[in-house]
Every structure is written in structure tokens, then in C-alpha cells.
PDB file of C-alpha atoms and ligand atoms in Angstrom:
ATOM      1  CA  MET A   1     106.644  89.296  60.931  1.00 90.00           C
ATOM      2  CA  ASN A   2     105.208  92.750  61.056  1.00 94.00           C
ATOM      3  CA  PHE A   3     101.998  92.169  62.376  1.00 95.00           C
ATOM      4  CA  SER A   4      99.995  95.245  60.745  1.00 93.00           C
ATOM      5  CA  LYS A   5     100.747  93.503  57.583  1.00 94.00           C
ATOM      6  CA  ILE A   6      98.740  89.899  58.323  1.00 95.00           C
ATOM      7  CA  PRO A   7      96.070  89.279  55.859  1.00 96.00           C
ATOM      8  CA  GLY A   8      92.235  88.751  56.224  1.00 98.00           C
ATOM      9  CA  LYS A   9      90.044  89.792  58.636  1.00 98.00           C
ATOM     10  CA  ILE A  10      90.255  90.825  62.215  1.00 98.00           C
ATOM     11  CA  PHE A  11      86.838  91.369  64.414  1.00 98.00           C
ATOM     12  CA  PHE A  12      86.976  94.969  65.362  1.00 97.00           C
ATOM     13  CA  ASN A  13      83.912  97.407  66.622  1.00 88.00           C
ATOM     14  CA  GLY A  14      81.444  94.761  65.990  1.00 95.00           C
ATOM     15  CA  LYS A  15      82.419  93.578  62.299  1.00 97.00           C
ATOM     16  CA  PHE A  16      85.277  91.692  60.404  1.00 98.00           C
ATOM     17  CA  ILE A  17      87.074  93.963  58.773  1.00 98.00           C
ATOM     18  CA  LYS A  18      89.982  93.876  56.482  1.00 97.00           C
ATOM     19  CA  SER A  19      93.372  93.870  58.841  1.00 97.00           C
ATOM     20  CA  ASP A  20      94.618  96.672  57.047  1.00 95.00           C
ATOM     21  CA  THR A  21      91.843  99.047  58.396  1.00 96.00           C
ATOM     22  CA  ALA A  22      91.809  97.572  62.193  1.00 97.00           C
ATOM     23  CA  LYS A  23      93.133 100.766  63.644  1.00 96.00           C
ATOM     24  CA  ILE A  24      93.288 102.616  66.413  1.00 96.00           C
ATOM     25  CA  HIS A  25      94.612 106.421  66.804  1.00 97.00           C
ATOM     26  CA  VAL A  26      98.226 107.143  68.507  1.00 98.00           C
ATOM     27  CA  LEU A  27      95.923 108.998  71.396  1.00 98.00           C
ATOM     28  CA  ASN A  28      94.677 105.764  72.778  1.00 98.00           C
ATOM     29  CA  HIS A  29      94.087 105.216  76.641  1.00 98.00           C
ATOM     30  CA  SER A  30      95.404 101.983  76.935  1.00 98.00           C
ATOM     31  CA  LEU A  31      98.619 102.862  74.874  1.00 98.00           C
ATOM     32  CA  HIS A  32      99.384 105.376  76.999  1.00 98.00           C
ATOM     33  CA  PHE A  33      98.118 103.994  79.932  1.00 97.00           C
ATOM     34  CA  SER A  34      98.860 100.290  79.749  1.00 97.00           C
ATOM     35  CA  THR A  35      94.551  99.538  80.479  1.00 95.00           C
ATOM     36  CA  SER A  36      94.543  96.151  78.055  1.00 98.00           C
ATOM     37  CA  VAL A  37      93.562  92.705  78.933  1.00 98.00           C
ATOM     38  CA  PHE A  38      94.426  90.422  76.363  1.00 98.00           C
ATOM     39  CA  GLU A  39      94.358  86.543  75.403  1.00 98.00           C
ATOM     40  CA  GLY A  40      96.560  83.905  73.248  1.00 98.00           C
ATOM     41  CA  ILE A  41      94.934  81.024  71.753  1.00 98.00           C
ATOM     42  CA  ALA A  42      96.654  78.207  69.996  1.00 98.00           C
ATOM     43  CA  VAL A  43      95.065  77.256  66.903  1.00 98.00           C
ATOM     44  CA  TYR A  44      95.701  72.887  65.548  1.00 98.00           C
ATOM     45  CA  ASN A  45      94.203  71.970  62.949  1.00 98.00           C
ATOM     46  CA  PHE A  46      91.808  74.469  62.583  1.00 98.00           C
ATOM     47  CA  LYS A  47      90.313  73.942  66.166  1.00 98.00           C
ATOM     48  CA  PRO A  48      91.069  76.362  69.336  1.00 98.00           C
ATOM     49  CA  LEU A  49      92.836  74.797  71.895  1.00 98.00           C
ATOM     50  CA  PHE A  50      91.172  75.598  75.601  1.00 98.00           C
ATOM     51  CA  LEU A  51      89.096  78.263  74.105  1.00 98.00           C
ATOM     52  CA  THR A  52      86.338  78.254  77.142  1.00 98.00           C
ATOM     53  CA  GLU A  53      89.175  78.004  79.308  1.00 98.00           C
ATOM     54  CA  HIS A  54      91.052  81.143  77.812  1.00 98.00           C
ATOM     55  CA  PHE A  55      87.279  82.902  77.410  1.00 98.00           C
ATOM     56  CA  LYS A  56      87.069  82.611  81.552  1.00 98.00           C
ATOM     57  CA  ARG A  57      90.598  84.561  82.355  1.00 98.00           C
ATOM     58  CA  LEU A  58      89.594  87.274  79.751  1.00 98.00           C
ATOM     59  CA  VAL A  59      86.528  87.818  81.694  1.00 98.00           C
ATOM     60  CA  ARG A  60      88.729  88.127  85.348  1.00 98.00           C
ATOM     61  CA  SER A  61      91.570  89.691  83.504  1.00 98.00           C
ATOM     62  CA  SER A  62      88.816  92.209  82.345  1.00 98.00           C
ATOM     63  CA  GLU A  63      86.972  92.416  85.741  1.00 97.00           C
ATOM     64  CA  LEU A  64      90.384  92.951  88.083  1.00 97.00           C
ATOM     65  CA  MET A  65      91.069  96.134  85.175  1.00 97.00           C
ATOM     66  CA  LYS A  66      87.617  97.317  85.196  1.00 97.00           C
ATOM     67  CA  LEU A  67      86.971  97.059  81.281  1.00 98.00           C
ATOM     68  CA  LYS A  68      84.006  95.907  80.193  1.00 96.00           C
ATOM     69  CA  LEU A  69      83.623  92.487  78.303  1.00 94.00           C
ATOM     70  CA  SER A  70      80.441  93.168  75.447  1.00 90.00           C
ATOM     71  CA  LEU A  71      80.669  89.190  74.233  1.00 96.00           C
ATOM     72  CA  ASN A  72      79.109  86.566  75.913  1.00 97.00           C
ATOM     73  CA  LYS A  73      81.169  83.628  76.230  1.00 98.00           C
ATOM     74  CA  GLU A  74      78.690  81.712  72.690  1.00 98.00           C
ATOM     75  CA  LYS A  75      79.532  85.030  71.060  1.00 98.00           C
ATOM     76  CA  PHE A  76      83.209  84.893  71.541  1.00 98.00           C
ATOM     77  CA  GLU A  77      83.314  81.801  70.640  1.00 98.00           C
ATOM     78  CA  LYS A  78      81.136  81.573  67.509  1.00 98.00           C
ATOM     79  CA  ILE A  79      83.709  84.680  66.844  1.00 98.00           C
ATOM     80  CA  CYS A  80      86.850  83.245  66.995  1.00 98.00           C
ATOM     81  CA  ASN A  81      86.003  80.119  65.258  1.00 98.00           C
ATOM     82  CA  ASN A  82      84.696  82.187  62.645  1.00 98.00           C
ATOM     83  CA  LEU A  83      88.102  84.295  62.188  1.00 98.00           C
ATOM     84  CA  ILE A  84      89.941  80.329  61.791  1.00 98.00           C
ATOM     85  CA  LYS A  85      87.291  80.144  58.951  1.00 98.00           C
ATOM     86  CA  ILE A  86      87.477  83.086  57.103  1.00 98.00           C
ATOM     87  CA  ASN A  87      91.837  83.022  57.422  1.00 98.00           C
ATOM     88  CA  ASN A  88      92.448  79.997  57.007  1.00 98.00           C
ATOM     89  CA  ILE A  89      94.249  78.887  60.417  1.00 98.00           C
ATOM     90  CA  ASP A  90      95.281  75.400  60.168  1.00 98.00           C
ATOM     91  CA  PHE A  91      98.020  76.136  62.724  1.00 98.00           C
ATOM     92  CA  GLY A  92      98.389  79.267  63.936  1.00 98.00           C
ATOM     93  CA  TYR A  93      97.302  82.014  67.285  1.00 98.00           C
ATOM     94  CA  ILE A  94      93.867  83.648  68.134  1.00 98.00           C
ATOM     95  CA  ARG A  95      94.848  87.257  69.782  1.00 98.00           C
ATOM     96  CA  PRO A  96      91.659  89.032  71.710  1.00 98.00           C
ATOM     97  CA  ILE A  97      92.396  91.940  73.408  1.00 98.00           C
ATOM     98  CA  ILE A  98      89.991  94.512  75.562  1.00 98.00           C
ATOM     99  CA  PHE A  99      91.139  97.737  75.349  1.00 98.00           C
ATOM    100  CA  ARG A 100      89.637 102.004  76.045  1.00 98.00           C
ATOM    101  CA  SER A 101      89.112 103.809  73.596  1.00 98.00           C
ATOM    102  CA  SER A 102      90.451 107.518  72.779  1.00 98.00           C
ATOM    103  CA  HIS A 103      88.354 109.445  74.851  1.00 98.00           C
ATOM    104  CA  SER A 104      91.097 110.297  77.866  1.00 98.00           C
ATOM    105  CA  MET A 105      94.449 111.409  78.228  1.00 98.00           C
ATOM    106  CA  SER A 106      94.681 110.757  82.189  1.00 97.00           C
ATOM    107  CA  PRO A 107      93.994 108.052  84.044  1.00 97.00           C
ATOM    108  CA  ASP A 108      90.164 109.272  84.617  1.00 97.00           C
ATOM    109  CA  THR A 109      88.729 106.680  82.394  1.00 97.00           C
ATOM    110  CA  LYS A 110      84.991 107.089  83.074  1.00 96.00           C
ATOM    111  CA  LEU A 111      84.291 108.899  79.113  1.00 98.00           C
ATOM    112  CA  CYS A 112      86.349 105.647  78.021  1.00 98.00           C
ATOM    113  CA  LYS A 113      84.652 102.965  76.101  1.00 97.00           C
ATOM    114  CA  SER A 114      85.827  98.964  75.567  1.00 97.00           C
ATOM    115  CA  LEU A 115      86.421  97.982  72.647  1.00 97.00           C
ATOM    116  CA  ILE A 116      87.337  94.840  71.827  1.00 98.00           C
ATOM    117  CA  ALA A 117      89.118  93.124  68.737  1.00 98.00           C
ATOM    118  CA  ILE A 118      90.231  89.725  68.127  1.00 98.00           C
ATOM    119  CA  ALA A 119      92.946  89.078  65.490  1.00 98.00           C
ATOM    120  CA  THR A 120      93.881  85.561  64.435  1.00 98.00           C
ATOM    121  CA  TRP A 121      96.976  84.791  61.979  1.00 98.00           C
ATOM    122  CA  LYS A 122      99.354  81.550  60.917  1.00 97.00           C
ATOM    123  CA  TRP A 123     102.290  80.405  63.751  1.00 94.00           C
ATOM    124  CA  GLY A 124     104.221  78.007  64.886  1.00 90.00           C
ATOM    125  CA  LYS A 125     105.906  77.106  68.761  1.00 92.00           C
ATOM    126  CA  LEU A 126     107.390  80.236  70.057  1.00 94.00           C
ATOM    127  CA  PHE A 127     111.191  79.391  70.641  1.00 95.00           C
ATOM    128  CA  LYS A 128     112.946  77.216  67.191  1.00 93.00           C
ATOM    129  CA  LYS A 129     115.264  75.220  69.022  1.00 95.00           C
ATOM    130  CA  ASN A 130     115.559  72.139  71.598  1.00 95.00           C
ATOM    131  CA  GLY A 131     116.749  73.345  74.462  1.00 97.00           C
ATOM    132  CA  ILE A 132     116.809  77.829  75.876  1.00 98.00           C
ATOM    133  CA  SER A 133     118.745  79.401  77.868  1.00 98.00           C
ATOM    134  CA  LEU A 134     117.403  82.051  81.016  1.00 98.00           C
ATOM    135  CA  THR A 135     119.083  84.388  82.975  1.00 98.00           C
ATOM    136  CA  ILE A 136     117.862  85.846  86.255  1.00 98.00           C
ATOM    137  CA  SER A 137     116.076  89.331  85.408  1.00 98.00           C
ATOM    138  CA  LYS A 138     116.981  92.485  87.659  1.00 96.00           C
ATOM    139  CA  TYR A 139     113.201  93.364  88.128  1.00 96.00           C
ATOM    140  CA  PRO A 140     110.890  91.708  90.405  1.00 96.00           C
ATOM    141  CA  LYS A 141     107.420  90.023  89.335  1.00 96.00           C
ATOM    142  CA  LEU A 142     105.147  91.891  91.368  1.00 95.00           C
ATOM    143  CA  ASN A 143     101.982  89.852  93.559  1.00 94.00           C
ATOM    144  CA  LYS A 144      98.333  89.765  93.968  1.00 91.00           C
ATOM    145  CA  ALA A 145      98.966  92.450  96.908  1.00 93.00           C
ATOM    146  CA  ILE A 146     100.544  95.113  94.984  1.00 92.00           C
ATOM    147  CA  PHE A 147      99.321  94.350  91.418  1.00 91.00           C
ATOM    148  CA  PRO A 148      95.994  92.345  90.000  1.00 94.00           C
ATOM    149  CA  ILE A 149      98.965  89.916  88.695  1.00 94.00           C
ATOM    150  CA  GLU A 150      96.445  87.259  87.739  1.00 95.00           C
ATOM    151  CA  ALA A 151      95.047  89.380  85.132  1.00 97.00           C
ATOM    152  CA  LYS A 152      96.833  88.897  81.497  1.00 98.00           C
ATOM    153  CA  SER A 153      97.247  92.690  81.344  1.00 98.00           C
ATOM    154  CA  SER A 154      99.297  94.789  78.950  1.00 97.00           C
ATOM    155  CA  GLY A 155     100.656  96.171  82.848  1.00 96.00           C
ATOM    156  CA  SER A 156     102.201  93.262  83.776  1.00 95.00           C
ATOM    157  CA  TYR A 157     104.372  93.109  80.943  1.00 96.00           C
ATOM    158  CA  GLN A 158     106.634  95.824  81.248  1.00 95.00           C
ATOM    159  CA  SER A 159     108.647  94.362  83.618  1.00 95.00           C
ATOM    160  CA  SER A 160     108.786  91.309  81.336  1.00 96.00           C
ATOM    161  CA  VAL A 161     110.012  93.221  78.379  1.00 97.00           C
ATOM    162  CA  ILE A 162     112.886  95.044  79.714  1.00 98.00           C
ATOM    163  CA  SER A 163     114.060  91.749  81.474  1.00 98.00           C
ATOM    164  CA  LYS A 164     113.996  89.952  78.037  1.00 98.00           C
ATOM    165  CA  ILE A 165     115.429  92.951  75.847  1.00 98.00           C
ATOM    166  CA  ASP A 166     118.397  92.550  78.778  1.00 98.00           C
ATOM    167  CA  ALA A 167     118.298  89.014  78.845  1.00 98.00           C
ATOM    168  CA  ASN A 168     118.998  88.776  75.125  1.00 98.00           C
ATOM    169  CA  GLU A 169     121.669  91.713  74.995  1.00 98.00           C
ATOM    170  CA  LYS A 170     123.675  89.232  77.509  1.00 98.00           C
ATOM    171  CA  GLY A 171     123.128  86.691  74.692  1.00 98.00           C
ATOM    172  CA  PHE A 172     120.413  84.415  76.319  1.00 98.00           C
ATOM    173  CA  ASP A 173     116.686  83.550  75.336  1.00 98.00           C
ATOM    174  CA  ASP A 174     114.849  84.491  77.786  1.00 98.00           C
ATOM    175  CA  CYS A 175     114.538  85.622  81.708  1.00 98.00           C
ATOM    176  CA  LEU A 176     114.316  83.738  85.253  1.00 98.00           C
ATOM    177  CA  MET A 177     111.672  86.080  87.333  1.00 98.00           C
ATOM    178  CA  LEU A 178     112.207  85.930  90.691  1.00 98.00           C
ATOM    179  CA  ASP A 179     109.816  87.247  92.845  1.00 97.00           C
ATOM    180  CA  THR A 180     109.613  90.172  95.449  1.00 97.00           C
ATOM    181  CA  LYS A 181     111.110  88.009  97.955  1.00 97.00           C
ATOM    182  CA  LYS A 182     113.052  86.401  95.793  1.00 98.00           C
ATOM    183  CA  PHE A 183     111.604  83.168  95.506  1.00 98.00           C
ATOM    184  CA  VAL A 184     111.196  81.395  91.707  1.00 98.00           C
ATOM    185  CA  ALA A 185     108.651  83.099  89.869  1.00 98.00           C
ATOM    186  CA  GLU A 186     108.423  82.513  85.761  1.00 98.00           C
ATOM    187  CA  THR A 187     110.028  83.542  82.615  1.00 98.00           C
ATOM    188  CA  SER A 188     108.670  86.542  80.582  1.00 98.00           C
ATOM    189  CA  ALA A 189     106.120  84.567  78.798  1.00 97.00           C
ATOM    190  CA  CYS A 190     105.648  80.766  80.335  1.00 98.00           C
ATOM    191  CA  ASN A 191     105.638  79.453  83.684  1.00 98.00           C
ATOM    192  CA  ILE A 192     108.270  77.285  84.905  1.00 98.00           C
ATOM    193  CA  PHE A 193     108.777  73.924  86.464  1.00 98.00           C
ATOM    194  CA  TRP A 194     111.636  71.647  87.294  1.00 98.00           C
ATOM    195  CA  ILE A 195     112.459  67.925  88.144  1.00 98.00           C
ATOM    196  CA  LYS A 196     114.093  66.864  91.191  1.00 97.00           C
ATOM    197  CA  LYS A 197     114.385  63.044  92.015  1.00 94.00           C
ATOM    198  CA  ASN A 198     111.140  62.276  90.070  1.00 95.00           C
ATOM    199  CA  THR A 199     109.411  64.923  91.434  1.00 98.00           C
ATOM    200  CA  ILE A 200     107.915  68.258  89.564  1.00 98.00           C
ATOM    201  CA  TYR A 201     108.692  71.212  91.286  1.00 98.00           C
ATOM    202  CA  THR A 202     106.370  74.684  90.344  1.00 98.00           C
ATOM    203  CA  PRO A 203     106.254  77.789  92.196  1.00 98.00           C
ATOM    204  CA  LYS A 204     102.464  79.019  93.611  1.00 98.00           C
ATOM    205  CA  GLU A 205      99.875  81.409  91.846  1.00 96.00           C
ATOM    206  CA  ASN A 206     101.221  84.318  93.591  1.00 94.00           C
ATOM    207  CA  SER A 207     103.466  86.768  91.521  1.00 96.00           C
ATOM    208  CA  ILE A 208     102.429  84.434  87.760  1.00 97.00           C
ATOM    209  CA  LEU A 209     100.248  83.964  85.447  1.00 97.00           C
ATOM    210  CA  SER A 210      97.734  81.418  86.184  1.00 97.00           C
ATOM    211  CA  GLY A 211      98.728  79.336  82.702  1.00 98.00           C
ATOM    212  CA  ILE A 212      96.182  77.166  80.981  1.00 98.00           C
ATOM    213  CA  THR A 213      99.287  75.005  79.889  1.00 98.00           C
ATOM    214  CA  ARG A 214     100.734  74.665  83.572  1.00 98.00           C
ATOM    215  CA  ARG A 215      97.178  73.687  84.699  1.00 98.00           C
ATOM    216  CA  CYS A 216      97.323  71.209  81.986  1.00 97.00           C
ATOM    217  CA  ILE A 217     100.474  69.542  82.796  1.00 98.00           C
ATOM    218  CA  LEU A 218      99.581  69.424  86.646  1.00 98.00           C
ATOM    219  CA  GLU A 219      96.849  67.474  84.906  1.00 97.00           C
ATOM    220  CA  ILE A 220      98.478  65.075  83.057  1.00 97.00           C
ATOM    221  CA  CYS A 221     100.972  65.118  86.064  1.00 98.00           C
ATOM    222  CA  LYS A 222      97.834  63.821  88.718  1.00 96.00           C
ATOM    223  CA  LYS A 223      96.681  61.519  86.237  1.00 95.00           C
ATOM    224  CA  ASN A 224     100.301  60.048  85.485  1.00 96.00           C
ATOM    225  CA  LYS A 225     100.390  59.995  89.603  1.00 96.00           C
ATOM    226  CA  ILE A 226     103.877  61.948  88.846  1.00 98.00           C
ATOM    227  CA  LYS A 227     104.730  63.774  92.576  1.00 98.00           C
ATOM    228  CA  THR A 228     104.323  67.565  92.037  1.00 98.00           C
ATOM    229  CA  GLN A 229     104.791  70.721  94.944  1.00 98.00           C
ATOM    230  CA  ILE A 230     103.841  73.497  94.041  1.00 98.00           C
ATOM    231  CA  GLY A 231     104.999  76.362  96.526  1.00 98.00           C
ATOM    232  CA  ASP A 232     107.548  78.884  97.279  1.00 98.00           C
ATOM    233  CA  PHE A 233     111.090  78.048  96.339  1.00 98.00           C
ATOM    234  CA  ASN A 234     114.777  79.934  96.394  1.00 98.00           C
ATOM    235  CA  LEU A 235     116.865  80.207  93.058  1.00 98.00           C
ATOM    236  CA  ASN A 236     119.192  77.296  94.562  1.00 98.00           C
ATOM    237  CA  HIS A 237     116.441  75.270  94.154  1.00 98.00           C
ATOM    238  CA  ILE A 238     116.072  75.212  90.661  1.00 98.00           C
ATOM    239  CA  LEU A 239     119.372  75.705  90.273  1.00 98.00           C
ATOM    240  CA  SER A 240     119.928  71.644  92.149  1.00 97.00           C
ATOM    241  CA  ALA A 241     117.233  70.598  89.861  1.00 98.00           C
ATOM    242  CA  ASN A 242     118.139  67.818  86.755  1.00 97.00           C
ATOM    243  CA  ASN A 243     115.873  69.243  84.651  1.00 98.00           C
ATOM    244  CA  VAL A 244     113.617  72.680  83.559  1.00 98.00           C
ATOM    245  CA  PHE A 245     111.470  73.144  81.096  1.00 98.00           C
ATOM    246  CA  ALA A 246     108.144  76.633  80.770  1.00 98.00           C
ATOM    247  CA  THR A 247     105.540  75.685  79.263  1.00 98.00           C
ATOM    248  CA  GLY A 248     102.708  78.490  77.791  1.00 98.00           C
ATOM    249  CA  THR A 249     100.483  77.917  74.841  1.00 98.00           C
ATOM    250  CA  ALA A 250     102.718  79.650  72.127  1.00 97.00           C
ATOM    251  CA  ALA A 251     105.730  77.906  73.864  1.00 98.00           C
ATOM    252  CA  GLU A 252     104.385  74.494  74.602  1.00 98.00           C
ATOM    253  CA  ILE A 253     106.254  72.243  76.708  1.00 98.00           C
ATOM    254  CA  GLN A 254     109.795  74.194  76.464  1.00 98.00           C
ATOM    255  CA  LEU A 255     113.329  72.487  77.613  1.00 98.00           C
ATOM    256  CA  VAL A 256     115.755  74.805  79.605  1.00 98.00           C
ATOM    257  CA  SER A 257     118.956  74.022  78.887  1.00 98.00           C
ATOM    258  CA  LYS A 258     120.675  76.235  81.033  1.00 98.00           C
ATOM    259  CA  LEU A 259     120.193  78.900  83.555  1.00 98.00           C
ATOM    260  CA  ASN A 260     123.218  81.210  84.254  1.00 98.00           C
ATOM    261  CA  HIS A 261     125.916  78.987  84.289  1.00 96.00           C
ATOM    262  CA  LYS A 262     123.907  76.090  85.267  1.00 98.00           C
ATOM    263  CA  LYS A 263     123.575  73.214  82.604  1.00 98.00           C
ATOM    264  CA  TYR A 264     120.589  71.341  82.497  1.00 98.00           C
ATOM    265  CA  SER A 265     119.967  67.958  80.989  1.00 97.00           C
ATOM    266  CA  LEU A 266     117.258  67.895  77.402  1.00 97.00           C
ATOM    267  CA  LYS A 267     116.847  64.078  78.927  1.00 96.00           C
ATOM    268  CA  SER A 268     114.013  63.104  80.825  1.00 97.00           C
ATOM    269  CA  GLU A 269     111.413  60.544  80.946  1.00 97.00           C
ATOM    270  CA  ILE A 270     108.420  62.316  82.346  1.00 98.00           C
ATOM    271  CA  ILE A 271     109.374  65.358  80.142  1.00 98.00           C
ATOM    272  CA  ASP A 272     109.089  62.781  77.289  1.00 98.00           C
ATOM    273  CA  MET A 273     105.429  61.572  78.967  1.00 98.00           C
ATOM    274  CA  LEU A 274     104.145  65.191  79.386  1.00 98.00           C
ATOM    275  CA  ILE A 275     105.137  66.201  75.593  1.00 98.00           C
ATOM    276  CA  LYS A 276     103.496  62.570  74.922  1.00 97.00           C
ATOM    277  CA  ASN A 277      99.993  63.486  76.205  1.00 97.00           C
ATOM    278  CA  TYR A 278     100.244  67.167  75.218  1.00 98.00           C
ATOM    279  CA  GLU A 279     100.247  65.909  71.342  1.00 97.00           C
ATOM    280  CA  LYS A 280      97.397  64.059  72.292  1.00 97.00           C
ATOM    281  CA  ILE A 281      95.208  67.245  73.638  1.00 98.00           C
ATOM    282  CA  LYS A 282      96.830  69.211  70.806  1.00 98.00           C
ATOM    283  CA  ALA A 283      95.256  66.965  68.554  1.00 97.00           C
ATOM    284  CA  GLU A 284      91.972  66.696  70.479  1.00 96.00           C
ATOM    285  CA  CYS A 285      91.888  70.326  71.230  1.00 97.00           C
ATOM    286  CA  PRO A 286      89.415  69.922  74.251  1.00 97.00           C
ATOM    287  CA  SER A 287      87.837  73.301  74.891  1.00 97.00           C
ATOM    288  CA  THR A 288      88.647  73.433  78.950  1.00 96.00           C
ATOM    289  CA  VAL A 289      91.278  71.845  81.383  1.00 95.00           C
ATOM    290  CA  SER A 290      88.125  69.467  83.092  1.00 93.00           C
ATOM    291  CA  ASP A 291      87.829  67.743  79.408  1.00 93.00           C
ATOM    292  CA  LEU A 292      91.207  66.641  80.078  1.00 93.00           C
ATOM    293  CA  LYS A 293      90.128  63.154  81.850  1.00 87.00           C
ATOM    294  CA  LYS A 294      88.872  61.859  78.763  1.00 87.00           C
ATOM    295  CA  ILE A 295      91.932  62.253  76.488  1.00 91.00           C
ATOM    296  CA  ILE A 296      95.298  61.868  78.837  1.00 87.00           C
TER     297      ILE A 296
HETATM  298  N1  PMP B   1     103.228  83.351  82.362  1.00 96.53           N
HETATM  299  C1  PMP B   1     103.266  84.620  81.696  1.00 96.53           C
HETATM  300  C2  PMP B   1     103.953  85.673  81.680  1.00 96.53           C
HETATM  301  C3  PMP B   1     102.304  84.547  79.999  1.00 96.53           C
HETATM  302  O1  PMP B   1     102.296  85.127  79.160  1.00 96.53           O
HETATM  303  C4  PMP B   1     102.262  83.546  79.813  1.00 96.53           C
HETATM  304  C5  PMP B   1     101.463  82.948  78.532  1.00 96.53           C
HETATM  305  N2  PMP B   1     100.072  83.506  78.396  1.00 96.53           N
HETATM  306  C6  PMP B   1     101.700  82.105  81.224  1.00 96.53           C
HETATM  307  C7  PMP B   1     102.871  82.278  81.650  1.00 96.53           C
HETATM  308  C8  PMP B   1     101.820  80.990  79.889  1.00 96.53           C
HETATM  309  O2  PMP B   1      99.984  80.832  80.185  1.00 96.53           O
HETATM  310  P1  PMP B   1      99.286  79.948  79.165  1.00 96.53           P
HETATM  311  O3  PMP B   1      99.878  78.677  79.268  1.00 96.53           O
HETATM  312  O4  PMP B   1      97.735  80.252  79.543  1.00 96.53           O
HETATM  313  O5  PMP B   1      99.882  80.506  77.608  1.00 96.53           O
END
């Protein structure tokens, strides 16, 4: 898919314009210095999932990367819903991005303006297979003390993108990244969970993106009295798990079949229950994770 050729309209510079005219110059600050922040929002049956939750993360990411977000929640949500209508997005994805203009070619951003674009396209699930294979990445995931990891920023994806390429070159679907202390962190674009003796484990929010799907999984577990443990876990912990799954807006709940040579079972009543509940959530498309109480 060539994303520069998506049909329909994109919101850019305060207007809904034809997708093929939504362009930036090659001397753009964010292209050279990785200074953008963005979101990925799923659309199910013409409705965006967790729209307000994504807006809140976009606000936080912008603050951390010192970008100005010129839209308030109401305007942002109205534009996203308009784009779904205009572009007839039944099942797809919304990509808002805030980035710097071309008024500097150095780290000095005083003259740069913050720009916002919101695009949308028809899309399916990220992985098209039942179980994906992972290998450990060469590069660690950074932590809050050395990088604003809470921000969904383009800069935080540099090591993920290289690690994903390395994993693909070795014949794996994706990478599992460890943090600087060698505790399990996340994959290139998903949070990670594993199950051992009916308890679900997931890394704490030190070196990971605070995933909205992750929060949703933890809520479903709470409601269904499934034991969860959030913390620092070493590689041996996940290697001795029965089941492993990854979560994300585009990946949803994705089973993992292999981590290096270790194979995992793809059968789990707990994961079946999580998927069943996630399907209910997709059917309702609440705006926030706190709205989940009425659905699950
Ligand atoms: N970690 C990373 C690095 C990601 O790119 C994503 C996808 N946004 C996630 C985790 C999952 O986040 P969410 O569930 O909010 O999509």
C-alpha cells in the first residue's frame, strides 16, 4: 500500500483537502530531527474506538515533545468523525500527526510552527496470522529517565524500526525489546503479555508506551477476576510462560507462537475470554477506558 496515494481527504492546515495535495517540503524539521508525535485510532463500523483516550495521549505526547496542539477535544473529535464520514471508513484507521514546520534546519525550533494533519484509510488487522514469531532485538528500549518514552513520538520508533527490520531479516515476524536493565519491555509496536498458571504478566510502564489496548486488557482481567502482575520481569520469565500475546490498536489481541526457539501454545481459555470481550468493545466503540464498565 502506497500511503501517499490513499483516496479521499486529509485534514491539513485547518481544511479538509484532497489527499494527494497534503504535502510537506523535504526540508521539514520533523523529517530531519524526528520531532513529531502521532496517534493510531481504530475505526469499527464507522465508529472510532477510544477516541477521547487517544486525544488525551496526543495532548500528553505534544506537551512532552514541546509541540503546540491547536485543537481542543471537541474540535479534534468532530474532525475525526467528519473524516470517517467523508472518506466512508467502515473499518480502518485514523492517523493524527503533529509536526514542526520547515522554519529550521537545526535543533533550534524557535521559528517553527506546530502543524497538525489527520488522515484516515481503510485498514485491517496488523498481522494476518494466528500466531506471530518474535526474536530479541539488539537495541534496548529506553526509559523515562533518559527519553520521554510516554510520548508516542516519531523519535521513539527509531530503534523499534531497525529492530523490526533485523527480526524480519532473520525470518521472524517482529522483535521483543528488552529495557536497559534487560527486563522485558514491548515489541516494535505492541505491548506484551504472557500467562503462567492462570496469572497474566505484563511489564510496568517504565520503558513502554502506555498502550490503550493494554489498559483495556487490564480492565477486562479486573472485571473477570483474572490475576495480573505488573512489574519488572526478566527474559526467563516470559520464556517459561504457557501463552504469550501482544496488544495494540492495529494488532488488537495477537497471539505469539514463538520467541526465538521457544514455542508457545495458541490455546488458552483466558485469551479466548479476552478476545470475546474485546469483540464486544469493538462493537460498542466507547470513547474512554472508564466507559468499559458498561460493556464488559
Ligand atoms: N507500544 C508501541 C511502541 C506502539 O507503537 C503501540 C501502538 N500504538 C503500542 C505499544 C500499543 O498501544 P495502543 O494499544 O494504544 O495502540
